Amino acid sequence: METSKPLQQQAYEHLKGLIYQDFFSYDQIYSETKVAKEMGISRTPMRDAIHRLSQERFLDIIPSKGFCLHQMNRQDIQETFQVRSAIEGYCTYLITKDFKMERAVSLFAQLHENLNRQKELLHTTKSVKDFVSIDNAFHLAIVQYAENHTLCDLFQSFLYRIQRLAILSLAHEGRMEETIQEHENILGAMEQGCINDIYSITMLHMEKPKGLNLDDIRQ
């Protein structure tokens, strides 16, 4: 750990890293004291880090017991897709408007490479984890095109939830194939400068997995 950083920040980054690495299980409660001891720090900075991660909906605090991973609910799903739709709807529109510009053409080449990697996975391992990793790269590239640090930071703050929801939706039969087709539709519309269609095409890609995630919550 970086000793130059405050202990609370070190604990926060360490815990967040473990969450992204799937270190914690959803069906288990973890001891704040034990995790602090394993890190070699006191409970106070660990408690502060856990509260911060709870506010960001990574963790849930169980009074007198410890903490566990946050189970996403209907509100989490709705908010995540609303944020994604607002950001990506704007970014795909911007890219489509710039479709002849060198920077946009360069992005298209990058997105085609991502699509080819997803197709390769579909016909080989069908690894959902690897597919989601490439999916994230596809969408991050679109968001980063705007060169807007505020939008990028907001998108990044939702990335864990986006990943979890993508893993759940891709567990549905045929969703991997649908995702590839939707990516092709978005990329094709951007490349052709279809300014009147790109928003609705992007929203379709948001609505399909959202519906699957919401159905899973109801079951």
Short mmCIF file of C-alpha atoms in Angstrom, two decimals, residues 14-128:
data_model
loop_
_atom_site.label_atom_id
_atom_site.label_comp_id
_atom_site.label_asym_id
_atom_site.label_seq_id
_atom_site.Cartn_x
_atom_site.Cartn_y
_atom_site.Cartn_z
CA HIS A 14 -7.98 -1.88 -1.14
CA LEU A 15 -11.58 -2.91 -0.46
CA LYS A 16 -12.79 -1.58 -3.79
CA GLY A 17 -10.05 -3.53 -5.55
CA LEU A 18 -11.13 -6.72 -3.78
CA ILE A 19 -14.73 -6.11 -4.84
CA TYR A 20 -13.72 -5.72 -8.49
CA GLN A 21 -11.64 -8.90 -8.23
CA ASP A 22 -14.72 -10.83 -6.98
CA PHE A 23 -12.94 -11.56 -3.70
CA PHE A 24 -16.16 -11.30 -1.66
CA SER A 25 -19.17 -13.61 -1.93
CA TYR A 26 -22.75 -12.36 -1.99
CA ASP A 27 -23.93 -14.91 0.59
CA GLN A 28 -21.42 -14.03 3.29
CA ILE A 29 -21.05 -11.37 6.01
CA TYR A 30 -17.52 -10.08 6.57
CA SER A 31 -15.95 -8.82 9.79
CA GLU A 32 -14.77 -5.22 9.71
CA THR A 33 -12.24 -6.05 12.46
CA LYS A 34 -10.84 -9.08 10.64
CA VAL A 35 -10.41 -7.27 7.32
CA ALA A 36 -8.73 -4.34 9.11
CA LYS A 37 -6.37 -6.73 10.86
CA GLU A 38 -5.48 -8.43 7.57
CA MET A 39 -4.60 -5.02 6.13
CA GLY A 40 -2.59 -4.08 9.20
CA ILE A 41 -4.63 -0.96 10.02
CA SER A 42 -6.97 0.09 12.84
CA ARG A 43 -10.74 -0.23 12.69
CA THR A 44 -11.39 3.51 12.34
CA PRO A 45 -10.04 4.00 8.79
CA MET A 46 -11.57 0.65 7.81
CA ARG A 47 -14.94 1.73 9.17
CA ASP A 48 -14.72 5.01 7.25
CA ALA A 49 -13.88 3.13 4.03
CA ILE A 50 -16.79 0.73 4.52
CA HIS A 51 -19.22 3.60 5.11
CA ARG A 52 -18.00 5.30 1.94
CA LEU A 53 -18.41 2.12 -0.08
CA SER A 54 -21.86 1.68 1.45
CA GLN A 55 -22.85 5.18 0.30
CA GLU A 56 -21.63 4.25 -3.18
CA ARG A 57 -23.72 1.02 -3.02
CA PHE A 58 -20.83 -1.38 -3.24
CA LEU A 59 -21.47 -2.72 0.27
CA ASP A 60 -24.28 -3.02 2.81
CA ILE A 61 -23.54 -2.56 6.52
CA ILE A 62 -25.05 -5.18 8.85
CA PRO A 63 -25.30 -3.62 12.33
CA SER A 64 -23.28 -5.47 15.01
CA LYS A 65 -22.19 -8.05 12.43
CA GLY A 66 -20.09 -6.50 9.68
CA PHE A 67 -20.69 -5.89 5.99
CA CYS A 68 -21.68 -7.73 2.84
CA LEU A 69 -21.83 -7.04 -0.87
CA HIS A 70 -24.74 -4.86 -1.92
CA GLN A 71 -27.50 -6.76 -3.69
CA MET A 72 -28.81 -4.55 -6.46
CA ASN A 73 -32.50 -3.72 -6.31
CA ARG A 74 -35.02 -2.25 -8.74
CA GLN A 75 -33.93 1.32 -7.97
CA ASP A 76 -30.26 0.47 -8.61
CA ILE A 77 -31.16 -1.02 -11.99
CA GLN A 78 -33.32 1.93 -13.02
CA GLU A 79 -30.73 4.51 -11.96
CA THR A 80 -27.86 2.68 -13.64
CA PHE A 81 -29.61 2.49 -17.00
CA GLN A 82 -30.87 6.06 -16.73
CA VAL A 83 -27.31 7.31 -16.23
CA ARG A 84 -26.01 5.08 -19.03
CA SER A 85 -28.75 6.20 -21.41
CA ALA A 86 -28.11 9.88 -20.72
CA ILE A 87 -24.35 9.59 -21.21
CA GLU A 88 -24.20 7.10 -24.08
CA GLY A 89 -27.16 8.61 -25.89
CA TYR A 90 -25.31 11.93 -26.05
CA CYS A 91 -21.95 10.35 -26.94
CA THR A 92 -23.25 8.20 -29.80
CA TYR A 93 -25.06 11.27 -31.16
CA LEU A 94 -21.84 13.28 -30.98
CA ILE A 95 -19.85 10.55 -32.72
CA THR A 96 -22.48 10.17 -35.44
CA LYS A 97 -22.40 13.91 -36.07
CA ASP A 98 -18.59 13.66 -36.45
CA PHE A 99 -18.71 10.46 -38.52
CA LYS A 100 -16.39 11.77 -41.25
CA MET A 101 -13.79 13.16 -38.89
CA GLU A 102 -10.47 11.36 -38.50
CA ARG A 103 -10.94 10.84 -34.78
CA ALA A 104 -14.34 9.23 -35.31
CA VAL A 105 -13.00 6.97 -38.06
CA SER A 106 -10.20 5.88 -35.72
CA LEU A 107 -12.79 5.07 -33.05
CA PHE A 108 -14.78 2.98 -35.53
CA ALA A 109 -11.71 0.84 -36.21
CA GLN A 110 -11.27 0.29 -32.48
CA LEU A 111 -14.93 -0.65 -32.03
CA HIS A 112 -14.76 -3.11 -34.94
CA GLU A 113 -11.83 -4.80 -33.19
CA ASN A 114 -13.89 -5.09 -30.01
CA LEU A 115 -16.77 -6.58 -31.98
CA ASN A 116 -14.50 -9.14 -33.62
CA ARG A 117 -13.20 -10.21 -30.22
CA GLN A 118 -16.76 -10.63 -28.94
CA LYS A 119 -17.67 -12.74 -31.98
CA GLU A 120 -14.60 -14.89 -31.41
CA LEU A 121 -15.65 -15.50 -27.81
CA LEU A 122 -19.17 -16.37 -28.94
CA HIS A 123 -17.80 -19.13 -31.16
CA THR A 124 -15.15 -20.40 -28.71
CA THR A 125 -15.27 -20.21 -24.90
CA LYS A 126 -18.48 -18.16 -24.49
CA SER A 127 -16.85 -16.74 -21.35
CA VAL A 128 -19.30 -14.20 -19.90
#
